[in-house]
Coordinates of C-alpha atoms in Angstrom, one line a residue:
X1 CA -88.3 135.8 -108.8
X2 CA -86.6 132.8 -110.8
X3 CA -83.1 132.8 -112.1
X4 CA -83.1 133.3 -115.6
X5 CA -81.5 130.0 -117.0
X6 CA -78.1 132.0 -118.8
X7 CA -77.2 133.4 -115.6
X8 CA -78.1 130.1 -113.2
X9 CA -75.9 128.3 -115.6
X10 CA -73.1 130.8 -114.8
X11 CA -73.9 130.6 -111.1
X12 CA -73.4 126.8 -111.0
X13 CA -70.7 126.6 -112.9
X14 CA -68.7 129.0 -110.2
X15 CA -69.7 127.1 -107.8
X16 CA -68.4 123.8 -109.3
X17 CA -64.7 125.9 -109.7
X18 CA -64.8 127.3 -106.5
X19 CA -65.2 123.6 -105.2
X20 CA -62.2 122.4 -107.5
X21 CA -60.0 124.9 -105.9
X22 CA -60.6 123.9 -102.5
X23 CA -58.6 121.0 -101.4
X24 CA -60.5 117.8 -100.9
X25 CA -61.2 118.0 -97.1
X26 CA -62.9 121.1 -97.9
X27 CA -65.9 119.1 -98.9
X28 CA -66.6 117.7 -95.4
X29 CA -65.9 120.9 -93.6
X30 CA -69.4 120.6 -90.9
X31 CA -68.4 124.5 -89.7
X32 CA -67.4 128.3 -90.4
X33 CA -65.3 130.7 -88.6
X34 CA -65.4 134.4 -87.4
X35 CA -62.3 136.2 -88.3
X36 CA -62.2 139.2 -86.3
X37 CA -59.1 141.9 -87.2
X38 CA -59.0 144.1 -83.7
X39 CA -55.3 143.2 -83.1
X40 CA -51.9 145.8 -82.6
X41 CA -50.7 143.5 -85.4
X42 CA -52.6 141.9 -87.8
X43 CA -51.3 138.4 -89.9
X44 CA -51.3 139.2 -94.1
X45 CA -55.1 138.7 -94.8
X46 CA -54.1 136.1 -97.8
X47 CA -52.5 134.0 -95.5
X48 CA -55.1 133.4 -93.1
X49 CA -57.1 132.8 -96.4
X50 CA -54.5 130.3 -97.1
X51 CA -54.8 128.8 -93.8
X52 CA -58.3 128.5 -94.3
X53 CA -58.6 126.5 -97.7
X54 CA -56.1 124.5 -95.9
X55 CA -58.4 123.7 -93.4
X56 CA -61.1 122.8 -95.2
X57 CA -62.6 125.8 -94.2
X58 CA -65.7 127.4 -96.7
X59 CA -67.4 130.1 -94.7
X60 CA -65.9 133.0 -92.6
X61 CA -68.3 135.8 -90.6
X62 CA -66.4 139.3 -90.5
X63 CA -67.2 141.8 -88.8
X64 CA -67.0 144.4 -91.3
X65 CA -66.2 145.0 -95.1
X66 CA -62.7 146.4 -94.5
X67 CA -61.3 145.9 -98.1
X68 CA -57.8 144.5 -96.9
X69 CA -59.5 141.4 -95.6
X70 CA -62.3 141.2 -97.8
X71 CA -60.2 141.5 -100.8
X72 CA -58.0 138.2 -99.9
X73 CA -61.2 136.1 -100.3
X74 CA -61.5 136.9 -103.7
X75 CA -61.6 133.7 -105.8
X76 CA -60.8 131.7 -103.2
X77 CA -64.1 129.5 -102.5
X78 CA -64.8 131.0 -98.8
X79 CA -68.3 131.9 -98.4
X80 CA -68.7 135.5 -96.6
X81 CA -70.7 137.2 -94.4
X82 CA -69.9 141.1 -94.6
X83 CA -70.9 143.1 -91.7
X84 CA -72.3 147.1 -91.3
X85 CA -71.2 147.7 -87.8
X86 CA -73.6 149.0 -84.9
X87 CA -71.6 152.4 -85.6
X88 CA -73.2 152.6 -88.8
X89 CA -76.6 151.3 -88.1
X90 CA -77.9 155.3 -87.1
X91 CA -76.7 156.2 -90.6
X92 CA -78.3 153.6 -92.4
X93 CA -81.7 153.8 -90.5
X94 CA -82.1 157.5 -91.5
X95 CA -81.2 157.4 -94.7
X96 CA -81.9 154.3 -97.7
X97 CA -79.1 156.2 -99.9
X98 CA -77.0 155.2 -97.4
X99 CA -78.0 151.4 -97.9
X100 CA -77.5 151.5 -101.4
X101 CA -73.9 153.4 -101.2
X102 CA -72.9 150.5 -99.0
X103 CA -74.2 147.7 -101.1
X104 CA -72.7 149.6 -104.0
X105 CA -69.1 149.5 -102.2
X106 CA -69.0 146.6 -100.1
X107 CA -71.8 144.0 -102.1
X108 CA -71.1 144.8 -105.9
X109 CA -67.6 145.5 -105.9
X110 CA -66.5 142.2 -104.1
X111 CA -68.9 140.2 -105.8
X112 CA -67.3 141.8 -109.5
X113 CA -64.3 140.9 -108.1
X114 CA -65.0 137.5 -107.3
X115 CA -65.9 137.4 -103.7
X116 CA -68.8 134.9 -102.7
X117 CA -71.0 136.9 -100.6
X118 CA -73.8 135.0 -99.0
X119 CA -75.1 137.8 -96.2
X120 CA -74.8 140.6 -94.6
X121 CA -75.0 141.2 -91.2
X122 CA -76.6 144.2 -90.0
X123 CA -75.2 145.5 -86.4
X124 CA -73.4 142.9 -84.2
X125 CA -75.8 142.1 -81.2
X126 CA -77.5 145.2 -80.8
X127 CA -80.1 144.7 -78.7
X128 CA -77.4 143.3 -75.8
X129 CA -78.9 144.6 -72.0
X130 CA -75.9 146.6 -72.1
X131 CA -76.5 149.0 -74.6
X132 CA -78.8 149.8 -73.0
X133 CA -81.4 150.3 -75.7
X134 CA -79.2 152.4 -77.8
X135 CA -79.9 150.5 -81.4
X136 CA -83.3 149.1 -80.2
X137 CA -84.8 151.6 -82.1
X138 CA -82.9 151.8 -85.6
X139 CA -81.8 148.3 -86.4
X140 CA -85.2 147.2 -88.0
X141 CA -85.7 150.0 -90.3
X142 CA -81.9 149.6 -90.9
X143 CA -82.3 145.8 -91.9
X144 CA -85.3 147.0 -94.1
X145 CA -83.3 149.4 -95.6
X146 CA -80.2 147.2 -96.8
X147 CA -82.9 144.6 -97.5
X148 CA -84.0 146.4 -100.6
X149 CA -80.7 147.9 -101.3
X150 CA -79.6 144.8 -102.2
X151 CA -82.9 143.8 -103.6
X152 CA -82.6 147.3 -106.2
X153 CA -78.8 145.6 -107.0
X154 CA -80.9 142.6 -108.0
X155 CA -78.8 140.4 -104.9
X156 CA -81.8 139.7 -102.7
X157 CA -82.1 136.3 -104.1
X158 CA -78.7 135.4 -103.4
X159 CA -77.4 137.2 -100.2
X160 CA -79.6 137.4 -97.5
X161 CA -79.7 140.2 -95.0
X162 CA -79.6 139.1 -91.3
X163 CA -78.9 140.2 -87.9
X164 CA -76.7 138.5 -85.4
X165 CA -78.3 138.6 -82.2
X166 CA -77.1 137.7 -78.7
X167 CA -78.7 135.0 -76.4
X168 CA -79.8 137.3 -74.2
X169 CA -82.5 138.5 -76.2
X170 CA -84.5 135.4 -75.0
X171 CA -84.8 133.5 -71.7
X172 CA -86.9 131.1 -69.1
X173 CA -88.5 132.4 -66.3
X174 CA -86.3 131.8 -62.9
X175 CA -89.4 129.7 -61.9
X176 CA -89.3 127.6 -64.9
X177 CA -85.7 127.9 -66.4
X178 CA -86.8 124.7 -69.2
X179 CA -87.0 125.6 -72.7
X180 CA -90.5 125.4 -73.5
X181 CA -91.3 128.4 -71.2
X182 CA -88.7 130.5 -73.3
X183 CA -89.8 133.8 -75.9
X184 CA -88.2 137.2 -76.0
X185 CA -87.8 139.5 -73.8
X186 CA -90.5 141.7 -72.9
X187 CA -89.0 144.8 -73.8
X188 CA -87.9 143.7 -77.2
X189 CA -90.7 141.3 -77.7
X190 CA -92.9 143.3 -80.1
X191 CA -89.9 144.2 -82.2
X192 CA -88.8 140.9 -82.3
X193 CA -91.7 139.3 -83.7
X194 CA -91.6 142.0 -86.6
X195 CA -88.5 141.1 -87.4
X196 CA -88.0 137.6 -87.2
X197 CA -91.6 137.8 -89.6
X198 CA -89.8 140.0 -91.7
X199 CA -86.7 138.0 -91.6
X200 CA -88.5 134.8 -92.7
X201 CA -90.9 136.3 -95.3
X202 CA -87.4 137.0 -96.9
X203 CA -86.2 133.4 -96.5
X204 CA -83.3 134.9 -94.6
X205 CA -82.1 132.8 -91.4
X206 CA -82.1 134.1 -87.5
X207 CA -78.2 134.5 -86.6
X208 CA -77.0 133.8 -83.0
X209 CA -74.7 133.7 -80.6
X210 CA -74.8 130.9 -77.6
X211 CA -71.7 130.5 -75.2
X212 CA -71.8 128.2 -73.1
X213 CA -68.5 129.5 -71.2
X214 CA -70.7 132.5 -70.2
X215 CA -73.4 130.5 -68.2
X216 CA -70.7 128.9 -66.0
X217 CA -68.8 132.6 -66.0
X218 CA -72.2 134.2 -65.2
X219 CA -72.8 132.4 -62.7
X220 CA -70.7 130.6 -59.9
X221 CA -73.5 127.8 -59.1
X222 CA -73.7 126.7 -62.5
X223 CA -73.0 122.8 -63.2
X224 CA -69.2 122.6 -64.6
X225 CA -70.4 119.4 -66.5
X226 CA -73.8 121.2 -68.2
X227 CA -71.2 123.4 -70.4
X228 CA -69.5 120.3 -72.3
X229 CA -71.4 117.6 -74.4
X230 CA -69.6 114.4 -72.7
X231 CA -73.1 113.6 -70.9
X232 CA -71.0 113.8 -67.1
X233 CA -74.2 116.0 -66.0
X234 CA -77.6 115.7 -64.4
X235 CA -80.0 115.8 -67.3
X236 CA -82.6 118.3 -67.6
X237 CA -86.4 117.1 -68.6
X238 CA -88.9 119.0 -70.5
X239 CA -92.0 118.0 -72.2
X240 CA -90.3 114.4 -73.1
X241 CA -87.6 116.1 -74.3
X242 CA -84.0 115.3 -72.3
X243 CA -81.1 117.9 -72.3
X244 CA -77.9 117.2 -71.0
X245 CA -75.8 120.4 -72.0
X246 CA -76.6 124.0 -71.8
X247 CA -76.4 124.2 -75.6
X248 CA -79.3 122.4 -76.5
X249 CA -81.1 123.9 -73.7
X250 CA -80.0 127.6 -75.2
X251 CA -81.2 126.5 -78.8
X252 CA -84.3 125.3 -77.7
X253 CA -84.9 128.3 -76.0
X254 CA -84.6 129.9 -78.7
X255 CA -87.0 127.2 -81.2
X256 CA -89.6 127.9 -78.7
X257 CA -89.2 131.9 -78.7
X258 CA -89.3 131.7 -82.4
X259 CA -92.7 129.2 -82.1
X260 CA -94.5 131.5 -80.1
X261 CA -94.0 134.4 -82.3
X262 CA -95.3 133.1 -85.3
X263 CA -92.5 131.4 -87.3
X264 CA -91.9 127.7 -85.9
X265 CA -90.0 126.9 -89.0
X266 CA -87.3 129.2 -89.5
X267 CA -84.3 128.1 -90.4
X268 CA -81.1 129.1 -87.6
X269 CA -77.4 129.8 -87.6
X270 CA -75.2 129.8 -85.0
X271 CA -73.4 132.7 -85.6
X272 CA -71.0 132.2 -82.8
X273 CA -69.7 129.3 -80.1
X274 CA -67.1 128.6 -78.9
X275 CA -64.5 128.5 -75.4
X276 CA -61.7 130.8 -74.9
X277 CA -58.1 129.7 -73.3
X278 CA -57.0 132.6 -71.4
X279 CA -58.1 134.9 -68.8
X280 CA -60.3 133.7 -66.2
X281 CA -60.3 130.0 -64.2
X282 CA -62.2 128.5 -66.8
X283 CA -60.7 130.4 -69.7
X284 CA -57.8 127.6 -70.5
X285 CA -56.9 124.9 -73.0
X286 CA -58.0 121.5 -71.1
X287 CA -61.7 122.8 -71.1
X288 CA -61.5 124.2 -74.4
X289 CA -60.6 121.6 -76.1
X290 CA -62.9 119.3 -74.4
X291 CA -65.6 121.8 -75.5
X292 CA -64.8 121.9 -79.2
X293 CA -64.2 117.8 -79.1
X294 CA -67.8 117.5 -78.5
X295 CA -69.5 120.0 -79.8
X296 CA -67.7 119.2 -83.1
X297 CA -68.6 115.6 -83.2
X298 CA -72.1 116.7 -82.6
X299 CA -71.7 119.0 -85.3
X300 CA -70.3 116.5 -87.6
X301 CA -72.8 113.3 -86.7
X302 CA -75.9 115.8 -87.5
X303 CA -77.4 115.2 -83.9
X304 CA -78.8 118.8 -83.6
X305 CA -81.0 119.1 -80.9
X306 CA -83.6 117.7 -79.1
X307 CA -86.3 120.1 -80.6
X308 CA -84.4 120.5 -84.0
X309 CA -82.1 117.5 -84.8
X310 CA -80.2 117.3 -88.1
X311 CA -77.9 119.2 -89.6
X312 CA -76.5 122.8 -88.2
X313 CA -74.7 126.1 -89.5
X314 CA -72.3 127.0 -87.1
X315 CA -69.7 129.6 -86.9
X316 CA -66.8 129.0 -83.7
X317 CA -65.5 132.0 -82.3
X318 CA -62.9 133.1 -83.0
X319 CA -60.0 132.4 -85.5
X320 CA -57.4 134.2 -83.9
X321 CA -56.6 135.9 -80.4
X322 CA -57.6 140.1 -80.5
X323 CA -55.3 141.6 -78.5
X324 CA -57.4 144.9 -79.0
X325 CA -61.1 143.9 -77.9
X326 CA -62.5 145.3 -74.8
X327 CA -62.4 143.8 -71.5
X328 CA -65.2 145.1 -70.2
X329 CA -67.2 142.0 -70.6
X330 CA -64.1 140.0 -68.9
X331 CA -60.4 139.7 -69.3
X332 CA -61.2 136.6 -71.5
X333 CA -62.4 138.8 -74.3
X334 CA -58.9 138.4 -76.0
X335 CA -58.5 135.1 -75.9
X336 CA -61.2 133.2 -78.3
X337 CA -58.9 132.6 -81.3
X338 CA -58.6 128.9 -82.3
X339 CA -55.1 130.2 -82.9
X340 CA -52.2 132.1 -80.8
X341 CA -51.6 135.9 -82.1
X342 CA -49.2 134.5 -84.1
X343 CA -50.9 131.8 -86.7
X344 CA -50.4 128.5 -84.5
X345 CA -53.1 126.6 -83.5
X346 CA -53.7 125.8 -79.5
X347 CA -54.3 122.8 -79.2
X348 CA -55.0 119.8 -81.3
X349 CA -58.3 119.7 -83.0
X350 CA -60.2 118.4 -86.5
X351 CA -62.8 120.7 -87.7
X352 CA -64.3 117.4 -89.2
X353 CA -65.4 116.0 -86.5
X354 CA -63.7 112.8 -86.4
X355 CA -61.0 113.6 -84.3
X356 CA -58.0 112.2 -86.7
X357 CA -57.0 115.6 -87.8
X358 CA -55.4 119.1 -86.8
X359 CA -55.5 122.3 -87.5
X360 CA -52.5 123.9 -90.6
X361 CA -51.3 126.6 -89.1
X362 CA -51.0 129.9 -90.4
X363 CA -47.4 130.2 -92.7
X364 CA -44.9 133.0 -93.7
X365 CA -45.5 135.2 -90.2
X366 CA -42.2 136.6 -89.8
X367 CA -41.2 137.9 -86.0
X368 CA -39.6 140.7 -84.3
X369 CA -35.8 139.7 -82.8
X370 CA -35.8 137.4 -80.1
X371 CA -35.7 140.1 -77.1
X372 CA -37.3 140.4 -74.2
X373 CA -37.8 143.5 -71.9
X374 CA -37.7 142.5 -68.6
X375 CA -37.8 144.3 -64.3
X376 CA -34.2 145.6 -63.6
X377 CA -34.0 144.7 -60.0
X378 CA -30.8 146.3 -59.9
X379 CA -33.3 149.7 -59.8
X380 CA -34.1 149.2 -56.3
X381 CA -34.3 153.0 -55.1
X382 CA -36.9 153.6 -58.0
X383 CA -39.3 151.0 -56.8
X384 CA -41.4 153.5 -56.1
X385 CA -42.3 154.5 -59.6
X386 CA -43.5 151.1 -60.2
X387 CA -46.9 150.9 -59.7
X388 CA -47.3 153.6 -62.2
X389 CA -45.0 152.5 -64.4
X390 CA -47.1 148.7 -64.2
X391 CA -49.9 150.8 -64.9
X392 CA -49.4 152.8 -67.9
X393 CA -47.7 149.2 -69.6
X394 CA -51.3 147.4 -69.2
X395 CA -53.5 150.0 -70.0
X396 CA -51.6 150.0 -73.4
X397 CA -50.9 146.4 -73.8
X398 CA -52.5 143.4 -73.0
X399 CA -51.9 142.6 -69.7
X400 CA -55.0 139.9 -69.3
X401 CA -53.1 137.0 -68.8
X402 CA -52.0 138.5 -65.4
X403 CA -55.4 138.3 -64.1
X404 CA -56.8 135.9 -61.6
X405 CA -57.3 132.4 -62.9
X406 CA -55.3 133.6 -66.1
X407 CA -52.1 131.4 -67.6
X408 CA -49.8 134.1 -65.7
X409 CA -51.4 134.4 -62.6
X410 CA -48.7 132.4 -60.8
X411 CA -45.5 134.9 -61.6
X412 CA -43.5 136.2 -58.6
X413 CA -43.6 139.7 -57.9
X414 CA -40.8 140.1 -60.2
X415 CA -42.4 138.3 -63.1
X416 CA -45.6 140.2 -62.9
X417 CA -43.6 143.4 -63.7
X418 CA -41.6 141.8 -66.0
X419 CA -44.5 140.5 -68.0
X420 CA -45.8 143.9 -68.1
X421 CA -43.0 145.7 -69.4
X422 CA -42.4 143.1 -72.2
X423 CA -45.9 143.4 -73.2
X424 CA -45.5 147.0 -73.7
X425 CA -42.5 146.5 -75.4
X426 CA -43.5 144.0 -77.8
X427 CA -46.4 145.9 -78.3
X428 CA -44.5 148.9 -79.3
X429 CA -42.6 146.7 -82.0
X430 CA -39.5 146.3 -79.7
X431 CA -39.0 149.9 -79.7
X432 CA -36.0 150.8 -77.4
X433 CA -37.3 153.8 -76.1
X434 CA -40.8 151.0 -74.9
X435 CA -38.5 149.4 -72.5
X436 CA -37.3 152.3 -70.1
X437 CA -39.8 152.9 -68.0
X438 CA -37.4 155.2 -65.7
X439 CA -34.5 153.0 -65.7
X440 CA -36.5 150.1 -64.3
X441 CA -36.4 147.8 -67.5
X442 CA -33.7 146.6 -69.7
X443 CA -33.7 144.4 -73.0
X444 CA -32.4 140.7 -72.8
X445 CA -31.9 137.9 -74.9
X446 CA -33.1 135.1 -72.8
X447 CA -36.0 134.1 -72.7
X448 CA -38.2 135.5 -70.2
X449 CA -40.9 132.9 -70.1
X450 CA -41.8 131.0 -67.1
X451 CA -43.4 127.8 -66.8
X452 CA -46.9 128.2 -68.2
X453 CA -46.8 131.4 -69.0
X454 CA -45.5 132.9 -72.2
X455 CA -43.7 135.9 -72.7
X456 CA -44.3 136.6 -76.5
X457 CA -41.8 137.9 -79.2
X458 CA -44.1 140.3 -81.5
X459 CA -44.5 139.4 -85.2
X460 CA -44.0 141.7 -88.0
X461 CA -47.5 143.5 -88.3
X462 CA -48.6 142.7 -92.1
X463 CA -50.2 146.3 -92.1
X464 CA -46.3 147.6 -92.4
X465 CA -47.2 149.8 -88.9
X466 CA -48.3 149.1 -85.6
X467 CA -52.1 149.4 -85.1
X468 CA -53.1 152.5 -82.9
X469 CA -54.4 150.7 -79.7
X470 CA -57.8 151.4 -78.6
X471 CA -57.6 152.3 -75.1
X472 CA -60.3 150.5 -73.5
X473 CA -60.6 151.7 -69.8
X474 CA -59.2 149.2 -67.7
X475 CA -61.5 147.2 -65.3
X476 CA -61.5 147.7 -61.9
X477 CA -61.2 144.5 -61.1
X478 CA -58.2 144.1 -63.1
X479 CA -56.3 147.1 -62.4
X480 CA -56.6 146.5 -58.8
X481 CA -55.4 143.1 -59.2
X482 CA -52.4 144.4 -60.9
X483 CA -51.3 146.6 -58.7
X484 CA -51.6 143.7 -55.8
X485 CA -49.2 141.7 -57.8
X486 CA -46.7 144.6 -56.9

């Protein structure tokens, strides 16, 4: 349906504000961020807005509509996705009043308020292996549902509904792992082509998520080189088209899936990319910022790839470290932020493209006092109580950086502990009582860091409380290599 002219005119002329209050890098900005929240203690939402206009950053991807975040975009000029989380999906599904109570809350309120909503995002990867079919069958008639929600609310022009999708939805035989013999997965393959039909007869985009980091995590034979975009790799041939990073080869995948099930021109976003810095071998600084370096001046010269070049919509993951995301998929998992726990960026790096800039860090995040908790090896006749006491500190903290390959993996025996206990202890907002453990801790004022690895000093959690941790049940893996370290 066309815009009636009254209200097109006040559409444009928002816009035209919204750009005047966005400083002038803003403008050339080639890429969007996901701003995820799942951390013990979360930065004021208004100054990671802040941070963002300073950036030059116009698009974020939540996860949810949590109205503490949401709210802080208000008027600033950041486009946003909003998000119904998987939990939410069954409800939705079932139920079209359900749709419309959302859109009412989350769509219509923040866009009164002066939020510029662009979509919404239905689940987050639902149709991942591991899930084991669990939204397979309620995610479609959930998208249909918020579909004419926001249709009914007289959005569906505006905001389009999507779904963010993992990688793994599509793939290349073993026998022929090129693009061209790429499409969805045979289990999903049917749904698929119904929704990426519906998707498109809506003029709404297909979302998803390609990480390179995973291919090389995935699997130990993979070509080091094939992850980056600096061309040090064997190149890959395919129907006269030439691929020399995994990327490309992932999109086109995808271009080719979409081709063969009816819909060769649909437009896509990358709803997530990126390389985390912590956690694993190949988890660290040196390789993510070669990652971003390239894949940004790709991003910013409008190569695209080889099957769709031009201009792309990309998302990086993630804004910030989580501290509170699962581990199950590896130890990395809290470590995809573009910025420490604290605000500061990680290494130096120009959203633009051009490699001339950095990244403004986050201001106003106040700390906790500089204390550490740290091993009293005076304790000796209680070293027996350690391995528990080890324990219960990581499965309540974040004790990743401990891990093989990790930035703390090469702490003595004592250092392992102590990096435990001060984890804990931060964790628990310095709380003297969180840095006991028997009598085998005790709270310093020196530093405790050692070489590479960092001992943090909490900040003040913006929410005024610390945020219940979600105890994730530790790894295997990681909880034997904990107790090894002892």
């Amino acid at each position: 349906m066309a815009q009636r002219p009254a209200a097109a005119a006040v559409f444009v002329a928002a816009a035209v504000v919204a750009l005047l209050l966005l400083p002038p890098s803003a403008a050339a900005a080639p890429v969007g961020v996901n701003w995820g929240t799942m951390m013990s203690h979360p930065i004021h939402p208004s100054a990671v807005v802040e941070m963002l206009r300073a950036n030059g950053v116009d698009r974020v991807k939540l996860f949810d509509a949590d109205p503490w975040t949401v709210a802080a975009l208000a008027g600033s000029g950041v486009q946003a996705m909003l998000a119904a989380p998987n939990d939410q999906l069954a409800s939705l599904a079932r139920d079209p009043r359900r749709a419309r109570e959302w859109v009412r809350h989350n769509v219509t309120a923040n866009v009164n308020a002066g939020v510029d909503v662009r979509y919404v995002a239905v689940g987050n990867e639902p149709f991942l292996k591991s899930y084991n079919g669990s939204f397979i069958n309620i995610t479609f008639p959930a998208l249909k549902n918020m579909q004419r929600a926001l249709d009914e609310a007289g959005f569906g022009q505006r905001i389009k509904v999507v779904v963010p999708l993992n990688a793994d939805i599509y793939s290349s035989p073993e026998n022929k792992p090129v693009p061209s013999a790429g499409s969805f997965r045979k289990d999903i393959n049917t749904l698929m082509v119904d929704i990426v039909n519906y998707l498109h007869a809506n003029d709404a985009p297909f979302v998803v998520n390609i990480y390179p980091f995973l291919s090389l995590y995935q699997n130990p034979n993979f070509p080091l080189n094939f992850s980056f975009f600096d061309g040090a790799t064997k190149p890959v041939f395919d129907q006269g088209m030439v691929y020399t990073n995994v990327f490309d080869a992932n999109f086109d995948t995808l271009v080719w899936s979409l081709r063969k099930a009816g819909v060769p021109d649909m437009r896509i976003i990358v709803g997530e990319v990126g390389w985390p810095t912590d956690g694993d071998k190949n988890a660290n600084i040196k390789y993510a910022q070669r990652f971003y370096n390239g894949f940004l001046r790709k991003v910013a010269k409008n190569i695209g790839t080889p099957l769709r070049p031009g201009r792309m919509e990309v998302y990086l993951f993630a804004l910030i470290d989580e501290n509170q995301k699962s581990v199950l998929p590896g130890r990395f998992e809290r470590h995809w932020g573009l910025f420490t726990y604290d605000g500061k960026p990680k290494f130096s790096m120009d959203l633009s493209g051009n490699g001339k800039g950095n990244l403004a860090e986050i201001k106003g995040v106040q700390y906790l006092p500089s204390q550490w908790c740290v091993f009293n090896k005076d304790t000796k006749d209680k070293y027996k109580d350690l391995p528990a006491s080890v324990n219960y500190a990581c499965s309540n903290a974040d004790c990743t950086p401990l891990g093989y390959g990790a930035s703390c993996n090469g702490l003595s025996h004592d250092g392992n502990i102590s990096y435990a206990f001060n984890i804990y202890f931060q964790t628990m907002d310095q709380d003297v009582r969180a840095c006991s453990f028997g009598g085998l801790a005790m709270i310093t004022a020196t530093n405790a860091s050692q070489g590479g690895c960092l001992f943090p000093v909490q900040i003040l959690s913006a929410s005024g409380r610390v945020v219940p941790l979600i105890f994730w049940p530790i790894t295997l893996v990681m909880l034997v290599s904990v107790i090894n370290l002892l």
